[in-house]
Amino acid sequence: MEIAGPYARNALGGGTLAVMGDWWTRNIIEPHKLPLLLCFMSFVVTFLLTRAITRLIRAGRGPFKDVTPGGLHIHHSVPGLILLLIGAAMAVGGNGDSPWHEVAAVAVGVGASLVLDEFALILHLDDVYWAKQGQLSVQAVALTSASLACLLVGLTPFGVDDTTDTEINLRIYGILGIAITIVAVIVCATKGKYRLALVSVFVPWMAIIGAIRLARPTSPWARHVYRSRPRRMQRAVHRSARFDRRWDPIFTRLGDAIAGSPSNHPVAHPPAAAARTSTPDTTKATVPATTSSAPPRPAAPAGEPEVEGGGEGDLPVGADTSHPVH
């Protein structure tokens, strides 16, 4: 039996490690995907470590504490943004030689992970990290991880040498599958099935099922397509309610397991924002009106009308005061 192809030498050598080494060279080193691999790994590892540390801080366990110099809480998106800028500057301004290209990739991966872990906080401009809205950060991180993984897998035949006809066909089929999945994910999002669209990035066939089934009644698809089809809209309402009763508790437990259970108490605003939104204090003592220290005016003689005002101070400026008032 004759073995042909790029794996012939390794297969005849009978070593699994040799085959893996050949795959590493052809799919990672030759296409220059090592920086992308380092960026992906640093992104995922940083997110997992960050979530573990923040949950320990929230529970009051371990040596970790919030960074609050001078009473100012520094969110971890701040050093993440600094690392992201440093990595981008190294990647753009460098010559691309090792190891600076790989160092820039790690800096970008760590920085992007720290920033996206607080994506919901940046979006709402409020500290919603442990609120229900904070789980949007986990979805943003998951979507970014899936995108980096798709780039890393190398389903496109570009940059890989010595590919056989079978490998090229598999890669072309992979490109078509990704294109169909992207279209199905867009349809799912238009039908209001955002969680299914996110899961479909990892499980592509679920996007096709979600694209075929009825849309949620509050989605843009339902507002435009079901507007003239009341029976279909009614079916969408009933099916959406039944789906929520069944799957919402599962999605909630899954989100809580990854991102942490949301806090029940409202988000505390910073002192400056609280001062702007607080109602004015009406308990302050009012200053009494200043009374005149002039002696009381004597009563007018009988038969003369009493003049209102109380003296020369009440007359207009420039009035003649040499004659008595009658």
mmCIF file of C-alpha atoms in Angstrom:
data_model
loop_
_atom_site.group_PDB
_atom_site.id
_atom_site.type_symbol
_atom_site.label_atom_id
_atom_site.label_comp_id
_atom_site.label_asym_id
_atom_site.label_seq_id
_atom_site.Cartn_x
_atom_site.Cartn_y
_atom_site.Cartn_z
ATOM 1 C CA MET A 1 0.000 0.000 0.000
ATOM 2 C CA GLU A 2 1.437 3.306 -1.066
ATOM 3 C CA ILE A 3 0.846 6.412 1.019
ATOM 4 C CA ALA A 4 1.023 9.710 -0.812
ATOM 5 C CA GLY A 5 0.636 13.295 0.221
ATOM 6 C CA PRO A 6 2.271 15.592 2.752
ATOM 7 C CA TYR A 7 1.606 13.172 5.606
ATOM 8 C CA ALA A 8 3.316 10.203 3.917
ATOM 9 C CA ARG A 9 6.655 10.546 5.686
ATOM 10 C CA ASN A 10 5.081 11.051 9.105
ATOM 11 C CA ALA A 11 2.570 8.238 8.647
ATOM 12 C CA LEU A 12 5.289 5.816 7.637
ATOM 13 C CA GLY A 13 7.316 6.973 10.610
ATOM 14 C CA GLY A 14 4.449 5.836 12.782
ATOM 15 C CA GLY A 15 4.523 8.782 15.153
ATOM 16 C CA THR A 16 1.482 10.740 16.223
ATOM 17 C CA LEU A 17 3.693 13.523 17.479
ATOM 18 C CA ALA A 18 5.373 13.698 14.092
ATOM 19 C CA VAL A 19 1.995 14.085 12.390
ATOM 20 C CA MET A 20 0.985 16.807 14.828
ATOM 21 C CA GLY A 21 4.310 18.542 14.296
ATOM 22 C CA ASP A 22 3.808 18.494 10.559
ATOM 23 C CA TRP A 23 0.281 19.885 10.972
ATOM 24 C CA TRP A 24 1.620 22.606 13.291
ATOM 25 C CA THR A 25 4.227 23.633 10.760
ATOM 26 C CA ARG A 26 1.897 23.647 7.757
ATOM 27 C CA ASN A 27 -1.157 25.252 9.403
ATOM 28 C CA ILE A 28 0.322 27.554 12.069
ATOM 29 C CA ILE A 29 3.938 28.409 11.324
ATOM 30 C CA GLU A 30 3.916 28.643 7.519
ATOM 31 C CA PRO A 31 0.678 30.716 7.277
ATOM 32 C CA HIS A 32 2.070 32.995 10.053
ATOM 33 C CA LYS A 33 -0.825 32.228 12.405
ATOM 34 C CA LEU A 34 1.222 31.952 15.572
ATOM 35 C CA PRO A 35 0.405 35.541 16.642
ATOM 36 C CA LEU A 36 -3.287 34.835 16.065
ATOM 37 C CA LEU A 37 -3.049 31.687 18.172
ATOM 38 C CA LEU A 38 -1.331 33.587 20.995
ATOM 39 C CA CYS A 39 -3.943 36.344 20.787
ATOM 40 C CA PHE A 40 -6.783 33.815 20.999
ATOM 41 C CA MET A 41 -5.264 31.900 23.904
ATOM 42 C CA SER A 42 -4.428 35.048 25.887
ATOM 43 C CA PHE A 43 -7.935 36.390 25.242
ATOM 44 C CA VAL A 44 -9.684 33.278 26.584
ATOM 45 C CA VAL A 45 -7.326 32.704 29.524
ATOM 46 C CA THR A 46 -7.531 36.360 30.594
ATOM 47 C CA PHE A 47 -11.337 36.281 30.553
ATOM 48 C CA LEU A 48 -11.475 33.117 32.668
ATOM 49 C CA LEU A 49 -8.947 34.455 35.184
ATOM 50 C CA THR A 50 -10.683 37.851 35.350
ATOM 51 C CA ARG A 51 -14.075 36.318 36.042
ATOM 52 C CA ALA A 52 -12.594 34.041 38.695
ATOM 53 C CA ILE A 53 -10.852 36.943 40.449
ATOM 54 C CA THR A 54 -13.874 39.248 40.344
ATOM 55 C CA ARG A 55 -16.094 36.532 41.790
ATOM 56 C CA LEU A 56 -13.594 35.968 44.605
ATOM 57 C CA ILE A 57 -13.562 39.708 45.316
ATOM 58 C CA ARG A 58 -17.345 39.770 45.325
ATOM 59 C CA ALA A 59 -17.459 36.849 47.784
ATOM 60 C CA GLY A 60 -14.773 38.390 49.998
ATOM 61 C CA ARG A 61 -12.399 35.460 49.552
ATOM 62 C CA GLY A 62 -8.732 35.323 48.705
ATOM 63 C CA PRO A 63 -6.102 38.055 48.675
ATOM 64 C CA PHE A 64 -7.641 40.045 45.827
ATOM 65 C CA LYS A 65 -9.203 43.455 46.427
ATOM 66 C CA ASP A 66 -10.626 46.252 44.312
ATOM 67 C CA VAL A 67 -8.085 48.790 43.101
ATOM 68 C CA THR A 68 -9.241 52.053 44.693
ATOM 69 C CA PRO A 69 -6.397 54.601 44.905
ATOM 70 C CA GLY A 70 -7.634 57.688 46.693
ATOM 71 C CA GLY A 71 -11.136 56.231 46.877
ATOM 72 C CA LEU A 72 -11.470 56.032 43.068
ATOM 73 C CA HIS A 73 -12.455 52.580 41.777
ATOM 74 C CA ILE A 74 -10.256 51.692 38.803
ATOM 75 C CA HIS A 75 -12.112 49.210 36.571
ATOM 76 C CA HIS A 76 -10.026 46.565 34.837
ATOM 77 C CA SER A 77 -11.085 47.923 31.463
ATOM 78 C CA VAL A 78 -8.658 50.826 32.068
ATOM 79 C CA PRO A 79 -5.448 48.705 32.068
ATOM 80 C CA GLY A 80 -7.070 46.650 29.324
ATOM 81 C CA LEU A 81 -7.399 49.722 27.146
ATOM 82 C CA ILE A 82 -3.766 50.651 27.831
ATOM 83 C CA LEU A 83 -2.564 47.152 26.859
ATOM 84 C CA LEU A 84 -4.757 47.210 23.759
ATOM 85 C CA LEU A 85 -3.218 50.501 22.625
ATOM 86 C CA ILE A 86 0.317 49.279 23.340
ATOM 87 C CA GLY A 87 -0.255 46.049 21.410
ATOM 88 C CA ALA A 88 -1.811 47.908 18.475
ATOM 89 C CA ALA A 89 1.103 50.363 18.384
ATOM 90 C CA MET A 90 3.622 47.515 18.412
ATOM 91 C CA ALA A 91 1.777 45.666 15.644
ATOM 92 C CA VAL A 92 1.404 48.728 13.420
ATOM 93 C CA GLY A 93 4.724 50.425 14.117
ATOM 94 C CA GLY A 94 6.938 47.352 14.397
ATOM 95 C CA ASN A 95 8.699 45.522 11.592
ATOM 96 C CA GLY A 96 6.829 42.271 12.232
ATOM 97 C CA ASP A 97 9.882 40.292 13.328
ATOM 98 C CA SER A 98 9.820 37.847 16.228
ATOM 99 C CA PRO A 99 9.315 38.139 19.097
ATOM 100 C CA TRP A 100 7.731 41.611 18.924
ATOM 101 C CA HIS A 101 4.864 40.475 16.715
ATOM 102 C CA GLU A 102 4.000 37.720 19.175
ATOM 103 C CA VAL A 103 4.315 40.084 22.166
ATOM 104 C CA ALA A 104 1.947 42.527 20.457
ATOM 105 C CA ALA A 105 -0.547 39.710 19.858
ATOM 106 C CA VAL A 106 -0.522 38.762 23.541
ATOM 107 C CA ALA A 107 -0.972 42.395 24.589
ATOM 108 C CA VAL A 108 -3.925 42.791 22.216
ATOM 109 C CA GLY A 109 -5.523 39.565 23.449
ATOM 110 C CA VAL A 110 -5.181 40.453 27.134
ATOM 111 C CA GLY A 111 -6.269 44.055 26.622
ATOM 112 C CA ALA A 112 -9.277 43.200 24.454
ATOM 113 C CA SER A 113 -10.408 40.600 26.985
ATOM 114 C CA LEU A 114 -10.238 43.066 29.881
ATOM 115 C CA VAL A 115 -12.157 45.699 27.909
ATOM 116 C CA LEU A 116 -14.868 43.377 26.606
ATOM 117 C CA ASP A 117 -15.358 41.881 30.064
ATOM 118 C CA GLU A 118 -16.787 45.296 30.975
ATOM 119 C CA PHE A 119 -18.529 45.859 27.656
ATOM 120 C CA ALA A 120 -21.918 46.269 29.349
ATOM 121 C CA LEU A 121 -20.488 48.895 31.702
ATOM 122 C CA ILE A 122 -19.171 50.892 28.738
ATOM 123 C CA LEU A 123 -22.431 50.488 26.826
ATOM 124 C CA HIS A 124 -24.678 51.640 29.699
ATOM 125 C CA LEU A 125 -22.154 54.120 31.162
ATOM 126 C CA ASP A 126 -23.038 52.658 34.554
ATOM 127 C CA ASP A 127 -21.593 50.028 36.885
ATOM 128 C CA VAL A 128 -23.794 47.115 35.784
ATOM 129 C CA TYR A 129 -21.057 44.458 36.068
ATOM 130 C CA TRP A 130 -23.064 42.378 38.558
ATOM 131 C CA ALA A 131 -26.487 43.483 37.289
ATOM 132 C CA LYS A 132 -28.637 41.600 34.809
ATOM 133 C CA GLN A 133 -27.406 43.855 32.015
ATOM 134 C CA GLY A 134 -23.842 42.847 32.841
ATOM 135 C CA GLN A 135 -24.296 39.437 31.231
ATOM 136 C CA LEU A 136 -24.095 41.204 27.878
ATOM 137 C CA SER A 137 -20.334 41.333 28.430
ATOM 138 C CA VAL A 138 -20.169 37.538 28.496
ATOM 139 C CA GLN A 139 -22.034 37.379 25.192
ATOM 140 C CA ALA A 140 -19.621 39.872 23.631
ATOM 141 C CA VAL A 141 -16.639 37.825 24.846
ATOM 142 C CA ALA A 142 -18.167 34.590 23.540
ATOM 143 C CA LEU A 143 -18.828 36.109 20.116
ATOM 144 C CA THR A 144 -15.280 37.465 19.894
ATOM 145 C CA SER A 145 -13.812 34.121 20.967
ATOM 146 C CA ALA A 146 -15.807 32.321 18.280
ATOM 147 C CA SER A 147 -14.630 34.775 15.630
ATOM 148 C CA LEU A 148 -10.985 34.333 16.628
ATOM 149 C CA ALA A 149 -11.403 30.557 16.648
ATOM 150 C CA CYS A 150 -12.863 30.588 13.127
ATOM 151 C CA LEU A 151 -9.898 32.612 11.904
ATOM 152 C CA LEU A 152 -7.496 30.313 13.683
ATOM 153 C CA VAL A 153 -8.949 27.038 12.406
ATOM 154 C CA GLY A 154 -7.985 28.086 8.894
ATOM 155 C CA LEU A 155 -10.974 26.935 6.907
ATOM 156 C CA THR A 156 -9.735 29.050 4.004
ATOM 157 C CA PRO A 157 -7.055 27.522 1.763
ATOM 158 C CA PHE A 158 -4.970 30.692 1.714
ATOM 159 C CA GLY A 159 -1.459 30.660 3.116
ATOM 160 C CA VAL A 160 -1.174 26.862 3.419
ATOM 161 C CA ASP A 161 1.267 25.141 1.094
ATOM 162 C CA ASP A 162 1.105 21.617 -0.355
ATOM 163 C CA THR A 163 -2.666 21.208 0.088
ATOM 164 C CA THR A 164 -4.196 18.198 -1.599
ATOM 165 C CA ASP A 165 -7.364 18.285 -3.676
ATOM 166 C CA THR A 166 -9.298 16.713 -0.809
ATOM 167 C CA GLU A 167 -8.112 19.373 1.613
ATOM 168 C CA ILE A 168 -9.011 22.161 -0.794
ATOM 169 C CA ASN A 169 -12.496 20.722 -1.291
ATOM 170 C CA LEU A 170 -13.003 20.431 2.454
ATOM 171 C CA ARG A 171 -11.926 24.014 2.942
ATOM 172 C CA ILE A 172 -14.254 25.230 0.180
ATOM 173 C CA TYR A 173 -17.145 23.347 1.783
ATOM 174 C CA GLY A 174 -16.166 24.929 5.072
ATOM 175 C CA ILE A 175 -16.315 28.408 3.520
ATOM 176 C CA LEU A 176 -19.784 27.688 2.112
ATOM 177 C CA GLY A 177 -20.904 26.384 5.495
ATOM 178 C CA ILE A 178 -19.660 29.515 7.229
ATOM 179 C CA ALA A 179 -21.426 31.734 4.680
ATOM 180 C CA ILE A 180 -24.724 29.874 5.180
ATOM 181 C CA THR A 181 -24.300 30.062 8.951
ATOM 182 C CA ILE A 182 -23.680 33.816 8.817
ATOM 183 C CA VAL A 183 -26.848 34.370 6.791
ATOM 184 C CA ALA A 184 -28.845 32.162 9.178
ATOM 185 C CA VAL A 185 -27.433 34.007 12.207
ATOM 186 C CA ILE A 186 -28.463 37.352 10.684
ATOM 187 C CA VAL A 187 -31.991 36.003 10.094
ATOM 188 C CA CYS A 188 -32.138 34.741 13.691
ATOM 189 C CA ALA A 189 -31.127 38.153 14.995
ATOM 190 C CA THR A 190 -33.742 39.832 12.769
ATOM 191 C CA LYS A 191 -36.367 37.463 14.171
ATOM 192 C CA GLY A 192 -35.441 38.514 17.712
ATOM 193 C CA LYS A 193 -33.664 35.268 18.641
ATOM 194 C CA TYR A 194 -30.472 36.873 19.925
ATOM 195 C CA ARG A 195 -29.443 34.110 22.302
ATOM 196 C CA LEU A 196 -29.943 31.484 19.609
ATOM 197 C CA ALA A 197 -27.890 33.587 17.199
ATOM 198 C CA LEU A 198 -25.063 33.657 19.735
ATOM 199 C CA VAL A 199 -25.218 29.904 20.376
ATOM 200 C CA SER A 200 -25.317 29.288 16.612
ATOM 201 C CA VAL A 201 -21.826 30.713 16.284
ATOM 202 C CA PHE A 202 -20.635 27.575 18.099
ATOM 203 C CA VAL A 203 -23.377 25.189 16.869
ATOM 204 C CA PRO A 204 -24.080 26.237 13.258
ATOM 205 C CA TRP A 205 -27.031 23.942 12.542
ATOM 206 C CA MET A 206 -29.081 25.657 15.253
ATOM 207 C CA ALA A 207 -28.978 28.873 13.223
ATOM 208 C CA ILE A 208 -30.734 27.160 10.323
ATOM 209 C CA ILE A 209 -33.481 25.841 12.618
ATOM 210 C CA GLY A 210 -33.943 29.263 14.202
ATOM 211 C CA ALA A 211 -34.109 30.936 10.795
ATOM 212 C CA ILE A 212 -36.862 28.581 9.614
ATOM 213 C CA ARG A 213 -39.111 28.773 12.669
ATOM 214 C CA LEU A 214 -41.455 31.618 13.580
ATOM 215 C CA ALA A 215 -40.069 34.954 14.725
ATOM 216 C CA ARG A 216 -40.628 36.475 18.148
ATOM 217 C CA PRO A 217 -43.640 38.826 18.147
ATOM 218 C CA THR A 218 -41.611 41.890 19.128
ATOM 219 C CA SER A 219 -38.895 41.399 16.507
ATOM 220 C CA PRO A 220 -38.392 43.561 13.403
ATOM 221 C CA TRP A 221 -39.233 40.531 11.249
ATOM 222 C CA ALA A 222 -42.618 40.101 12.927
ATOM 223 C CA ARG A 223 -43.452 43.808 12.697
ATOM 224 C CA HIS A 224 -42.868 43.876 8.947
ATOM 225 C CA VAL A 225 -43.743 40.361 7.769
ATOM 226 C CA TYR A 226 -46.555 39.392 10.160
ATOM 227 C CA ARG A 227 -48.305 42.752 10.023
ATOM 228 C CA SER A 228 -50.732 41.496 7.388
ATOM 229 C CA ARG A 229 -50.896 37.958 8.840
ATOM 230 C CA PRO A 230 -52.707 38.122 12.190
ATOM 231 C CA ARG A 231 -52.992 34.352 12.553
ATOM 232 C CA ARG A 232 -49.249 33.906 12.168
ATOM 233 C CA MET A 233 -48.634 36.714 14.649
ATOM 234 C CA GLN A 234 -50.947 34.986 17.142
ATOM 235 C CA ARG A 235 -49.050 31.735 16.689
ATOM 236 C CA ALA A 236 -45.781 33.584 17.230
ATOM 237 C CA VAL A 237 -47.086 35.057 20.500
ATOM 238 C CA HIS A 238 -48.157 31.660 21.877
ATOM 239 C CA ARG A 239 -44.976 29.911 20.770
ATOM 240 C CA SER A 240 -42.757 32.645 22.219
ATOM 241 C CA ALA A 241 -44.519 32.446 25.597
ATOM 242 C CA ARG A 242 -44.197 28.657 25.673
ATOM 243 C CA PHE A 243 -40.513 28.844 24.735
ATOM 244 C CA ASP A 244 -39.785 31.421 27.449
ATOM 245 C CA ARG A 245 -41.479 29.336 30.144
ATOM 246 C CA ARG A 246 -39.404 26.339 29.226
ATOM 247 C CA TRP A 247 -35.979 27.757 28.411
ATOM 248 C CA ASP A 248 -35.639 31.040 30.313
ATOM 249 C CA PRO A 249 -34.764 29.304 33.619
ATOM 250 C CA ILE A 250 -32.093 27.243 31.850
ATOM 251 C CA PHE A 251 -30.552 30.263 30.138
ATOM 252 C CA THR A 252 -30.656 32.164 33.430
ATOM 253 C CA ARG A 253 -28.815 29.415 35.317
ATOM 254 C CA LEU A 254 -26.251 29.107 32.537
ATOM 255 C CA GLY A 255 -25.626 32.853 32.476
ATOM 256 C CA ASP A 256 -25.352 32.975 36.265
ATOM 257 C CA ALA A 257 -22.866 30.089 36.235
ATOM 258 C CA ILE A 258 -20.576 31.931 33.796
ATOM 259 C CA ALA A 259 -21.035 35.583 34.715
ATOM 260 C CA GLY A 260 -22.184 35.271 38.321
ATOM 261 C CA SER A 261 -25.639 35.801 39.775
ATOM 262 C CA PRO A 262 -26.859 39.383 39.326
ATOM 263 C CA SER A 263 -27.262 41.538 42.402
ATOM 264 C CA ASN A 264 -30.756 42.134 43.722
ATOM 265 C CA HIS A 265 -30.013 45.607 45.052
ATOM 266 C CA PRO A 266 -29.967 48.592 42.664
ATOM 267 C CA VAL A 267 -26.737 49.831 41.229
ATOM 268 C CA ALA A 268 -25.083 52.440 43.441
ATOM 269 C CA HIS A 269 -24.362 55.665 41.606
ATOM 270 C CA PRO A 270 -21.172 57.621 42.266
ATOM 271 C CA PRO A 271 -21.435 60.626 44.579
ATOM 272 C CA ALA A 272 -21.260 63.158 41.732
ATOM 273 C CA ALA A 273 -24.075 61.503 39.830
ATOM 274 C CA ALA A 274 -26.122 61.111 42.993
ATOM 275 C CA ALA A 275 -25.724 64.811 43.736
ATOM 276 C CA ARG A 276 -26.968 65.692 40.270
ATOM 277 C CA THR A 277 -29.982 63.436 40.482
ATOM 278 C CA SER A 278 -30.972 64.166 44.091
ATOM 279 C CA THR A 279 -33.917 66.402 44.936
ATOM 280 C CA PRO A 280 -33.223 69.802 46.433
ATOM 281 C CA ASP A 281 -33.101 69.993 50.219
ATOM 282 C CA THR A 282 -36.153 71.814 51.509
ATOM 283 C CA THR A 283 -35.274 71.441 55.179
ATOM 284 C CA LYS A 284 -32.862 74.332 55.277
ATOM 285 C CA ALA A 285 -33.954 77.260 57.454
ATOM 286 C CA THR A 286 -35.123 80.262 55.518
ATOM 287 C CA VAL A 287 -33.459 83.584 56.193
ATOM 288 C CA PRO A 288 -35.968 86.063 57.678
ATOM 289 C CA ALA A 289 -36.592 89.245 55.755
ATOM 290 C CA THR A 290 -34.559 92.258 56.869
ATOM 291 C CA THR A 291 -36.640 94.777 58.804
ATOM 292 C CA SER A 292 -36.047 98.477 58.743
ATOM 293 C CA SER A 293 -34.472 100.035 61.835
ATOM 294 C CA ALA A 294 -36.190 103.423 61.281
ATOM 295 C CA PRO A 295 -38.441 104.621 64.128
ATOM 296 C CA PRO A 296 -42.172 104.174 63.672
ATOM 297 C CA ARG A 297 -43.956 106.943 61.790
ATOM 298 C CA PRO A 298 -46.367 109.025 63.966
ATOM 299 C CA ALA A 299 -50.056 108.817 63.255
ATOM 300 C CA ALA A 300 -51.506 111.435 60.882
ATOM 301 C CA PRO A 301 -53.600 114.231 62.419
ATOM 302 C CA ALA A 302 -57.361 113.932 62.360
ATOM 303 C CA GLY A 303 -58.872 114.937 59.022
ATOM 304 C CA GLU A 304 -55.770 114.231 56.974
ATOM 305 C CA PRO A 305 -55.458 111.070 54.913
ATOM 306 C CA GLU A 306 -52.734 108.651 55.910
ATOM 307 C CA VAL A 307 -49.993 108.335 53.346
ATOM 308 C CA GLU A 308 -48.884 104.748 52.598
ATOM 309 C CA GLY A 309 -45.252 103.982 52.266
ATOM 310 C CA GLY A 310 -43.534 105.354 55.334
ATOM 311 C CA GLY A 311 -41.349 108.413 54.586
ATOM 312 C CA GLU A 312 -39.001 109.835 52.087
ATOM 313 C CA GLY A 313 -37.352 106.512 51.407
ATOM 314 C CA ASP A 314 -40.439 105.398 49.538
ATOM 315 C CA LEU A 315 -40.542 108.380 47.169
ATOM 316 C CA PRO A 316 -39.047 108.145 43.696
ATOM 317 C CA VAL A 317 -35.466 109.195 43.217
ATOM 318 C CA GLY A 318 -35.205 112.920 42.547
ATOM 319 C CA ALA A 319 -38.660 113.805 44.000
ATOM 320 C CA ASP A 320 -39.012 117.161 45.816
ATOM 321 C CA THR A 321 -39.269 116.485 49.557
ATOM 322 C CA SER A 322 -39.357 120.089 50.731
ATOM 323 C CA HIS A 323 -43.137 120.323 50.725
ATOM 324 C CA PRO A 324 -45.436 118.302 52.958
ATOM 325 C CA VAL A 325 -47.621 115.690 51.424
ATOM 326 C CA HIS A 326 -51.316 116.562 51.527
#
